Coordinates of C-alpha atoms and ligand atoms in Angstrom, one line a residue:
M1 CA 81.9 96.7 134.2
V2 CA 83.8 99.8 133.2
K3 CA 85.3 101.4 136.3
E4 CA 85.7 105.2 136.7
P5 CA 89.3 106.4 137.2
Q6 CA 90.5 105.9 140.8
V7 CA 93.7 106.1 142.7
T8 CA 94.6 102.4 142.2
L9 CA 93.8 102.4 138.5
K10 CA 96.6 103.7 136.2
R11 CA 95.6 106.6 133.9
V12 CA 97.0 106.7 130.3
S13 CA 97.0 110.1 128.8
H14 CA 98.2 112.1 125.8
W15 CA 101.8 113.2 125.0
I16 CA 101.9 116.6 123.5
G17 CA 104.9 118.9 123.2
G18 CA 107.3 116.5 124.9
R19 CA 105.3 115.8 128.1
V20 CA 102.3 113.9 129.4
V21 CA 99.1 115.9 129.1
E22 CA 96.1 114.7 131.0
G23 CA 92.9 114.6 129.1
R24 CA 90.2 117.1 129.9
S25 CA 87.4 115.8 127.5
G26 CA 85.7 113.9 130.3
R27 CA 85.6 110.9 128.0
S28 CA 87.7 107.8 128.6
G29 CA 87.8 104.0 128.0
P30 CA 88.9 100.9 129.9
V31 CA 92.2 99.1 129.4
W32 CA 91.9 95.4 130.2
N33 CA 94.4 92.9 131.3
P34 CA 93.5 90.1 128.9
A35 CA 95.2 87.4 131.0
T36 CA 93.1 88.2 134.1
G37 CA 90.0 89.7 132.6
E38 CA 90.4 92.7 134.9
Q39 CA 90.4 96.4 134.1
Q40 CA 93.9 97.7 134.8
A41 CA 93.8 101.3 133.5
V42 CA 91.8 104.1 132.1
V43 CA 92.7 105.7 128.8
D44 CA 91.8 109.3 128.1
F45 CA 89.9 110.0 124.9
A46 CA 90.9 113.2 123.1
S47 CA 88.4 115.8 122.2
V48 CA 88.6 117.8 119.0
E49 CA 90.3 120.6 120.9
E50 CA 92.9 118.3 122.3
V51 CA 93.7 117.0 118.8
D52 CA 93.9 120.5 117.6
Q53 CA 96.4 121.3 120.4
A54 CA 98.6 118.4 119.4
V55 CA 98.5 119.4 115.7
A56 CA 99.3 123.0 116.6
V57 CA 102.3 121.9 118.6
A58 CA 103.5 119.7 115.8
K59 CA 103.0 122.4 113.2
E60 CA 105.2 124.8 115.2
A61 CA 107.9 122.1 115.8
F62 CA 108.0 121.4 112.0
K63 CA 109.5 124.9 111.4
S64 CA 112.7 124.1 113.0
W65 CA 112.7 120.3 112.7
R66 CA 112.7 120.4 108.9
Q67 CA 115.8 122.6 109.1
T68 CA 117.6 120.2 111.3
P69 CA 120.6 118.7 109.5
L70 CA 120.3 115.1 108.3
S71 CA 123.3 114.1 110.3
R72 CA 121.5 115.3 113.5
R73 CA 118.3 113.5 112.6
A74 CA 120.3 110.3 112.0
E75 CA 122.1 110.8 115.3
I76 CA 118.8 111.0 117.2
M77 CA 117.5 107.8 115.4
F78 CA 120.8 106.0 116.4
R79 CA 120.3 107.0 120.0
F80 CA 116.7 106.0 120.0
R81 CA 117.7 102.7 118.6
E82 CA 120.2 102.2 121.5
L83 CA 117.6 103.2 124.0
L84 CA 115.1 100.8 122.5
D85 CA 117.7 98.0 122.6
Q86 CA 118.4 98.7 126.3
N87 CA 114.6 98.8 127.1
R88 CA 113.4 95.8 125.0
R89 CA 112.2 93.9 128.0
R90 CA 110.4 96.8 129.6
L91 CA 108.6 97.7 126.4
A92 CA 107.8 94.0 125.7
E93 CA 106.2 93.7 129.2
L94 CA 104.1 96.7 128.6
I95 CA 102.8 95.1 125.4
V96 CA 102.1 91.8 127.1
L97 CA 100.1 93.4 129.9
E98 CA 97.7 95.2 127.6
H99 CA 97.7 93.1 124.5
G100 CA 98.1 89.6 126.0
K101 CA 100.6 88.1 123.6
T102 CA 103.5 86.1 125.1
L103 CA 106.8 87.8 126.2
A104 CA 108.8 86.1 123.4
D105 CA 106.3 87.3 120.9
A106 CA 106.3 90.9 122.3
L107 CA 110.2 90.8 122.2
G108 CA 109.9 89.8 118.5
E109 CA 107.6 92.7 117.9
V110 CA 110.1 95.1 119.5
A111 CA 112.9 93.6 117.4
R112 CA 111.0 94.1 114.1
G113 CA 110.1 97.6 115.1
L114 CA 113.7 98.4 115.9
E115 CA 114.6 97.3 112.4
N116 CA 112.6 100.2 111.1
V117 CA 114.5 102.6 113.3
E118 CA 117.8 101.3 112.0
F119 CA 116.5 101.8 108.4
A120 CA 115.5 105.4 109.2
A121 CA 118.9 106.1 110.8
G122 CA 120.2 105.8 107.3
I123 CA 118.2 108.9 106.3
P124 CA 121.1 110.9 104.8
H125 CA 121.6 108.2 102.2
L126 CA 117.8 107.7 101.7
L127 CA 117.1 111.3 100.9
K128 CA 119.8 111.7 98.2
G129 CA 118.3 113.3 95.2
S130 CA 119.2 113.0 91.6
F131 CA 121.1 115.4 89.3
S132 CA 121.3 115.7 85.5
E133 CA 124.0 118.0 84.2
Q134 CA 123.7 119.8 80.9
V135 CA 120.1 118.9 80.0
S136 CA 120.3 121.9 77.7
R137 CA 123.2 124.2 77.1
G138 CA 124.3 125.5 80.5
V139 CA 121.2 124.0 82.2
D140 CA 121.1 121.4 85.0
V141 CA 118.1 119.7 86.5
Y142 CA 117.9 118.1 89.9
Q143 CA 115.2 116.5 92.1
I144 CA 115.1 116.8 95.8
R145 CA 112.6 115.3 98.3
Q146 CA 111.1 117.5 101.0
P147 CA 109.0 116.6 104.1
L148 CA 105.2 117.1 104.0
G149 CA 104.7 118.8 107.3
V150 CA 102.5 117.3 110.1
V151 CA 101.6 113.7 109.4
A152 CA 99.4 111.4 111.4
G153 CA 99.4 107.7 112.2
I154 CA 96.4 105.6 113.3
T155 CA 97.3 102.2 114.6
P156 CA 95.7 98.8 115.5
F157 CA 95.8 96.9 118.8
N158 CA 97.8 93.9 117.5
F159 CA 101.2 95.6 117.3
P160 CA 101.1 98.5 119.7
A161 CA 104.8 99.3 119.3
M162 CA 105.9 97.9 116.0
V163 CA 103.3 99.4 113.8
P164 CA 103.8 102.9 115.2
M165 CA 107.5 102.4 114.4
W166 CA 106.7 101.3 110.9
M167 CA 105.3 104.9 110.5
F168 CA 107.0 107.4 112.7
A169 CA 110.7 106.3 112.3
N170 CA 110.7 107.2 108.6
A171 CA 108.2 110.1 109.0
I172 CA 110.4 111.9 111.5
A173 CA 113.7 111.1 109.9
C174 CA 112.3 112.6 106.7
G175 CA 111.8 115.9 108.5
N176 CA 108.0 115.7 109.3
T177 CA 106.4 116.0 112.7
F178 CA 104.0 113.3 113.9
V179 CA 100.8 112.8 115.7
L180 CA 100.0 109.2 116.6
K181 CA 96.6 107.9 117.6
P182 CA 97.2 104.5 119.0
S183 CA 94.7 101.7 119.6
E184 CA 92.6 102.5 122.7
K185 CA 92.9 98.8 123.7
D186 CA 96.7 99.0 124.4
P187 CA 97.7 102.6 124.6
S188 CA 100.7 102.5 127.0
P189 CA 103.6 101.4 124.7
S190 CA 103.2 104.5 122.6
L191 CA 103.8 106.7 125.6
F192 CA 106.9 104.8 126.5
L193 CA 108.2 105.2 123.0
A194 CA 107.5 108.9 123.3
E195 CA 109.7 109.0 126.5
L196 CA 112.5 107.2 124.7
L197 CA 112.4 109.5 121.8
K198 CA 112.7 112.5 124.1
E199 CA 115.6 110.9 125.9
A200 CA 117.2 110.3 122.5
G201 CA 117.2 114.1 122.0
L202 CA 114.1 114.5 119.8
P203 CA 112.9 118.1 120.2
D204 CA 109.6 118.5 121.9
G205 CA 106.6 118.6 119.6
V206 CA 108.1 116.5 116.8
F207 CA 106.4 113.3 118.2
N208 CA 103.0 113.6 119.8
V209 CA 100.4 111.0 121.0
V210 CA 96.6 111.6 121.2
Q211 CA 94.8 108.8 122.8
G212 CA 91.2 108.2 121.8
D213 CA 88.5 106.9 119.5
K214 CA 86.6 107.9 116.4
V215 CA 86.4 111.5 117.6
A216 CA 90.2 111.9 117.5
V217 CA 90.5 110.0 114.3
D218 CA 87.8 112.1 112.5
R219 CA 89.4 115.3 113.6
L220 CA 92.8 114.1 112.2
L221 CA 91.1 113.2 108.9
E222 CA 89.6 116.6 108.5
H223 CA 92.3 118.8 110.1
P224 CA 93.7 121.2 107.4
D225 CA 97.2 121.1 108.9
I226 CA 97.5 117.3 108.6
K227 CA 99.2 116.5 105.3
A228 CA 99.2 112.7 105.3
I229 CA 97.6 109.8 107.1
S230 CA 99.1 106.4 107.6
F231 CA 96.6 103.8 108.9
V232 CA 96.8 100.2 109.8
G233 CA 93.7 98.3 111.0
S234 CA 90.6 96.5 109.8
T235 CA 89.4 96.8 106.2
P236 CA 86.1 98.7 106.8
T237 CA 88.0 101.3 108.8
A238 CA 90.9 101.4 106.3
K239 CA 88.4 102.1 103.5
Y240 CA 86.7 104.9 105.6
I241 CA 90.0 106.4 106.4
Y242 CA 91.2 106.3 102.8
E243 CA 88.0 107.8 101.4
T244 CA 87.6 110.5 104.1
G245 CA 91.3 111.4 104.1
T246 CA 91.6 111.7 100.4
K247 CA 88.3 113.6 100.1
N248 CA 90.0 116.1 102.5
G249 CA 93.0 116.4 100.2
K250 CA 95.4 114.3 102.2
R251 CA 97.9 111.7 101.1
V252 CA 96.6 108.4 102.6
Q253 CA 98.0 104.9 102.9
A254 CA 95.5 102.6 104.7
L255 CA 96.4 99.0 105.3
G256 CA 93.5 96.7 106.1
G257 CA 92.6 93.1 107.1
A258 CA 93.7 89.8 105.7
K259 CA 92.9 86.2 105.0
N260 CA 96.3 84.6 104.3
H261 CA 96.2 81.3 102.4
M262 CA 99.0 78.7 102.6
V263 CA 99.1 76.3 99.7
V264 CA 100.6 72.9 100.4
L265 CA 101.4 70.9 97.2
P266 CA 101.5 67.1 97.3
D267 CA 105.3 67.0 97.1
A268 CA 105.8 69.2 100.2
D269 CA 107.5 67.9 103.3
I270 CA 104.4 67.4 105.4
G271 CA 106.1 67.7 108.8
M272 CA 107.7 71.0 107.8
A273 CA 104.4 72.3 106.3
A274 CA 102.5 71.3 109.5
D275 CA 105.1 73.1 111.8
A276 CA 104.8 76.2 109.7
A277 CA 101.0 76.2 109.5
V278 CA 100.7 75.7 113.3
S279 CA 103.3 78.4 114.1
A280 CA 101.8 80.9 111.7
A281 CA 98.1 80.2 112.5
Y282 CA 98.3 80.2 116.3
G283 CA 101.3 82.5 117.0
S284 CA 100.0 85.6 118.9
A285 CA 96.6 83.8 119.1
G286 CA 96.1 84.4 115.4
E287 CA 95.9 88.2 116.0
R288 CA 98.4 89.0 113.3
C289 CA 97.5 90.4 109.9
M290 CA 100.1 88.0 108.4
A291 CA 98.8 85.0 110.3
I292 CA 98.0 81.9 108.2
S293 CA 94.2 81.4 108.6
V294 CA 93.6 79.0 105.6
V295 CA 95.6 76.0 104.5
V296 CA 94.9 75.0 101.0
A297 CA 95.7 71.3 100.6
V298 CA 96.1 70.2 97.1
G299 CA 94.8 66.6 96.8
D300 CA 92.9 64.6 99.5
N301 CA 96.1 62.7 100.4
T302 CA 97.9 65.9 101.2
A303 CA 94.9 67.1 103.3
E304 CA 94.7 63.9 105.3
A305 CA 98.4 63.8 106.0
L306 CA 98.5 67.4 106.9
I307 CA 95.5 67.4 109.2
A308 CA 96.9 64.4 111.0
A309 CA 100.3 66.2 111.4
I310 CA 98.6 69.4 112.6
K311 CA 96.3 67.5 115.0
E312 CA 99.3 65.8 116.5
R313 CA 101.0 69.2 117.3
L314 CA 98.0 71.1 118.7
P315 CA 97.7 69.5 122.2
K316 CA 101.4 70.4 122.8
I317 CA 100.7 74.2 122.5
K318 CA 100.8 75.7 126.0
V319 CA 98.1 78.4 126.3
G320 CA 98.2 80.8 129.3
P321 CA 99.1 84.3 130.5
G322 CA 101.8 85.8 128.3
L323 CA 104.2 86.4 131.1
E324 CA 104.1 82.9 132.4
E325 CA 107.2 80.7 131.7
G326 CA 106.7 78.3 128.9
V327 CA 103.5 79.8 127.6
E328 CA 103.3 79.8 123.8
M329 CA 99.9 81.4 123.2
G330 CA 98.2 84.1 125.2
P331 CA 94.6 85.2 125.5
L332 CA 92.6 87.3 123.0
V333 CA 92.6 91.0 123.4
T334 CA 89.1 91.6 124.8
R335 CA 86.1 89.5 125.9
E336 CA 84.0 90.7 123.0
H337 CA 86.7 89.7 120.5
R338 CA 87.1 86.3 122.1
D339 CA 83.3 85.7 121.9
K340 CA 83.3 86.8 118.3
V341 CA 86.1 84.4 117.4
A342 CA 84.2 81.6 119.2
S343 CA 81.1 82.4 117.2
Y344 CA 82.9 81.3 114.0
I345 CA 83.6 77.9 115.5
E346 CA 79.9 77.7 116.6
N347 CA 78.7 78.5 113.2
A348 CA 81.1 76.4 111.1
P349 CA 79.2 73.0 111.3
K350 CA 75.9 74.7 110.4
E351 CA 77.6 75.8 107.2
G352 CA 79.0 72.3 106.4
A353 CA 82.5 72.5 107.8
T354 CA 83.9 70.0 110.2
V355 CA 85.3 71.1 113.6
V356 CA 88.4 68.9 114.0
V357 CA 89.6 70.6 117.2
D358 CA 87.4 72.9 119.2
G359 CA 89.2 75.6 121.1
R360 CA 86.1 76.3 123.2
Q361 CA 86.6 72.9 124.9
D362 CA 90.1 73.7 126.1
P363 CA 90.2 73.8 129.9
I364 CA 92.0 77.1 129.7
T365 CA 88.7 78.7 128.9
K366 CA 87.6 78.1 132.5
R367 CA 90.2 80.6 133.7
E368 CA 89.5 84.2 134.2
G369 CA 90.9 86.2 131.2
F370 CA 89.9 86.2 127.6
F371 CA 91.2 82.7 126.7
L372 CA 90.3 80.5 123.9
G373 CA 92.1 77.3 122.9
V374 CA 93.3 76.5 119.3
S375 CA 90.7 75.4 116.8
L376 CA 91.0 73.5 113.4
L377 CA 88.3 73.4 110.8
D378 CA 88.2 71.1 107.8
H379 CA 86.1 71.0 104.6
V380 CA 85.8 74.8 104.7
K381 CA 84.6 76.4 101.4
P382 CA 84.0 79.8 100.0
G383 CA 80.6 81.2 101.0
M384 CA 81.1 80.1 104.6
R385 CA 81.6 82.9 107.1
C386 CA 84.7 81.2 108.5
Y387 CA 86.2 81.3 105.0
D388 CA 85.0 84.7 103.7
E389 CA 85.7 86.8 106.8
E390 CA 88.8 87.6 108.7
I391 CA 88.5 85.8 112.0
F392 CA 91.7 87.2 113.7
G393 CA 91.9 84.5 116.3
P394 CA 93.4 81.0 116.8
V395 CA 91.3 79.2 114.2
L396 CA 92.8 77.5 111.2
S397 CA 90.7 76.4 108.3
V398 CA 91.6 73.7 105.8
V399 CA 90.2 74.0 102.3
R400 CA 90.6 71.0 100.0
V401 CA 91.3 71.5 96.3
K402 CA 92.2 69.1 93.5
T403 CA 94.8 71.1 91.6
Y404 CA 97.3 73.8 91.8
E405 CA 95.2 76.0 89.4
E406 CA 92.2 75.6 91.8
A407 CA 94.4 76.7 94.7
V408 CA 95.5 79.8 92.9
R409 CA 92.0 80.7 91.7
L410 CA 90.7 80.4 95.2
I411 CA 93.3 82.8 96.5
N412 CA 92.9 85.3 93.7
E413 CA 89.1 85.3 94.1
H414 CA 89.3 86.2 97.8
P415 CA 88.8 89.9 98.4
Y416 CA 91.8 90.1 100.7
G417 CA 95.4 89.9 99.3
N418 CA 97.8 90.6 102.1
G419 CA 100.2 87.7 102.3
T420 CA 100.2 84.2 101.0
A421 CA 102.6 81.2 101.0
I422 CA 103.4 78.0 99.2
F423 CA 105.0 74.9 100.5
T424 CA 106.6 72.7 97.9
R425 CA 110.0 71.1 96.9
D426 CA 109.3 72.1 93.3
G427 CA 111.2 75.3 92.3
G428 CA 109.2 75.6 89.1
A429 CA 105.9 75.5 90.9
A430 CA 107.0 78.0 93.4
R431 CA 108.2 80.3 90.6
Q432 CA 104.8 80.0 88.9
F433 CA 103.0 80.7 92.1
Q434 CA 105.0 83.9 92.7
F435 CA 104.0 85.0 89.2
D436 CA 100.3 84.0 89.3
V437 CA 99.2 84.9 92.8
E438 CA 97.4 88.2 93.7
A439 CA 98.8 89.2 97.0
G440 CA 101.3 91.8 98.1
M441 CA 103.6 89.5 100.1
V442 CA 104.5 86.0 99.1
G443 CA 106.4 83.3 101.1
I444 CA 108.0 80.3 99.5
N445 CA 108.3 77.7 102.3
V446 CA 108.1 80.8 104.5
P447 CA 104.7 81.1 106.2
I448 CA 104.8 84.7 107.5
P449 CA 106.7 86.7 104.8
V450 CA 106.9 90.0 106.6
P451 CA 109.4 92.0 104.5
V452 CA 112.6 93.2 106.2
A453 CA 112.7 97.0 106.9
Y454 CA 114.6 97.8 103.7
Y455 CA 111.7 96.5 101.6
S456 CA 108.2 97.8 102.0
F457 CA 105.1 96.1 103.6
G458 CA 101.7 96.0 102.1
G459 CA 99.0 93.9 100.6
W460 CA 96.8 94.1 97.5
K461 CA 93.0 94.3 96.9
A462 CA 91.0 95.0 100.1
S463 CA 94.2 94.7 102.2
L464 CA 95.5 98.1 101.1
F465 CA 93.8 101.4 100.1
G466 CA 96.3 103.8 98.6
D467 CA 99.3 103.5 96.3
L468 CA 102.3 103.2 98.5
H469 CA 103.2 100.4 100.8
M470 CA 104.4 101.0 104.3
Y471 CA 108.0 101.5 105.6
G472 CA 111.2 100.9 103.7
P473 CA 111.8 102.8 100.4
E474 CA 108.0 103.4 99.8
G475 CA 107.7 104.8 103.3
V476 CA 110.3 107.4 102.5
Q477 CA 108.5 108.2 99.3
F478 CA 105.1 108.5 101.1
Y479 CA 106.5 110.9 103.7
T480 CA 108.2 113.2 101.2
R481 CA 107.3 115.0 98.0
A482 CA 109.5 115.6 95.1
K483 CA 110.6 119.0 93.9
V484 CA 112.4 119.3 90.5
V485 CA 114.7 122.3 90.1
T486 CA 115.9 123.5 86.7
S487 CA 118.9 125.9 87.0
R488 CA 121.0 128.0 84.7
W489 CA 123.8 130.4 85.4
P490 CA 124.2 132.3 82.1
D491 CA 126.4 135.1 81.3
P492 CA 124.1 138.2 81.6
S493 CA 125.5 139.6 78.3
T494 CA 124.0 136.6 76.4
S495 CA 120.5 137.1 77.8
R496 CA 117.5 137.9 75.5
V497 CA 113.7 137.7 75.4
D498 CA 112.4 134.5 73.8
L499 CA 108.7 133.8 73.9
G500 CA 109.1 130.3 72.4
F501 CA 108.4 127.2 74.5
P502 CA 111.6 126.1 76.2
Q503 CA 113.2 123.3 74.2
V504 CA 116.1 121.2 75.2
R505 CA 118.3 120.9 72.0
Ligands
NAD1 P1 90.4 98.6 113.9 O1 90.1 99.0 112.6 O2 89.3 98.3 114.8 O3 91.2 99.9 114.7 C1 92.4 100.5 114.1 C2 92.4 101.9 114.5 O4 91.3 102.6 114.0 C3 92.3 102.1 116.1 O5 93.3 103.1 116.4 C4 90.9 102.5 116.3 O6 90.8 103.4 117.4 C5 90.5 103.2 115.0 N1 89.1 103.0 114.7 C6 88.4 101.9 114.8 N2 87.1 102.1 114.3 C7 87.0 103.4 113.9 C8 86.1 104.1 113.2 N3 84.9 103.6 112.9 N4 86.4 105.4 112.8 C9 87.6 105.9 113.0 N5 88.6 105.2 113.6 C10 88.3 103.9 114.0 O7 91.5 97.5 114.0 P2 92.0 96.6 115.3 O8 91.0 95.7 115.7 O9 92.7 97.5 116.2 O10 93.2 95.8 114.6 C11 93.0 94.5 114.0 C12 92.9 94.7 112.4 O11 94.0 95.3 111.9 C13 92.8 93.4 111.7 O12 91.8 93.5 110.7 C14 94.1 93.2 111.1 O13 94.2 92.4 109.9 C15 94.5 94.6 110.8 N6 95.9 94.8 110.6 C16 96.4 94.9 109.4 C17 97.8 95.1 109.2 C18 98.4 95.3 107.8 O14 99.5 95.6 107.7 N7 97.6 95.1 106.8 C19 98.7 95.0 110.3 C20 98.1 94.9 111.6 C21 96.7 94.7 111.7

């Protein structure tokens, strides 16, 4: 049952103009502790007026922030990076408490977020323009990139610190001001990041957080002073955000869901492929958009050997509360989500799949908390719910195919195209796969190919709506717009009227 705010329950509010601002909308939501199943906090849900207040503050802050020298912006990013580094553990613990992932996993999330801050600290170099001298007699042309204004980020529950950093580090370094709408399921890490940014010297109003639900999101999508929207979340919401945001004249990048296939060719090292599949499928309880959820085994011998190797590894995975020593996999984020994931296992045999390992039978499910053990499904095929849909839980499906061509066709016909991987010892086959496959991020003997911060992150097909990928060079492009200047410093005595169209020769 959802509890009303009371003295013992923490209240998570907004961050506007450099301070915590308690919500006045009268609407709020519960924040659960997934490891105990108890409600641990109440999060305020912003009203339209509260979103407007945050946007107005950000708009005002933009006036001076865009004039702040690049060296100063870089200095703030460096300081923020140092503070993040010093507070890794505190931030990671906040993530574990509300998300449920293990401490080691949360520390990994912080480390990958920090990479994006390091990248953004190089902003003086990243914003260098281009210059062409003497494009015509005495005429020079140069291109500069300028910030957009107030930009917004809407983020998912599964990376409550890293995904906001994917967005705001570049956005702010480029000279924009930012309004973040975090997931209502784990809203606290964003406030801690706001505190660290302030301590790093970021002027008030440059970074703001509005907590909430669809009301806040819809207001951001239609607010005339929001110039761009970055979104990460599920595909139906991503599509809605893209369509509504662009209809309202905004620049939008909306990253959606995934179904990441890992192809295992007959020549692969089966032990290595099994280690990779298990790590990438069950890490973070499968609640990663780059999780491997389908193994495509080429040939029945490969499938048999791989399934045996995976089965051998599964009982050794320690499932439990994320802060407990030695735990490798935590609970799912909410009870509803756990039950939804379990429904795919329930349904699988009815559709013709085989349940090799059933996570619902794991003794961990007897504990309080939103626990589910690891599951393995075999003989999965297109048309089954467990294949067609993103499960986003600790369920790995095996699809058996006869040839490499069949494996590639399977991946290319799936609506999602976020990440994919191939395991083989054949360089030529790997090269061919990289060429053929329709996905935005490809791993060769790497199961979770999340690009480093100086490349950009993004899928293809229903995994991304918009043109530019997130963070890295494309992030800088997304948060700035180009201006091309043509200049001439002629001798006034040579000046004359000329109605002809300007030509360059
Ligand atoms: P979600 O789509 O439910 O929520 C994401 C954000 O959108 C939240 O802030 C939420 O409050 C808001 N939202 C939800 N429904 C909305 C609606 N109808 N209208 C307006 N706003 C709405 O996603 P989630 O469950 O928080 O996150 C998991 C999903 O995110 C998975 O599908 C996963 O694959 C995806 N994801 C994708 C990437 C990527 O890079 N492609 C990365 C991480 C997560």
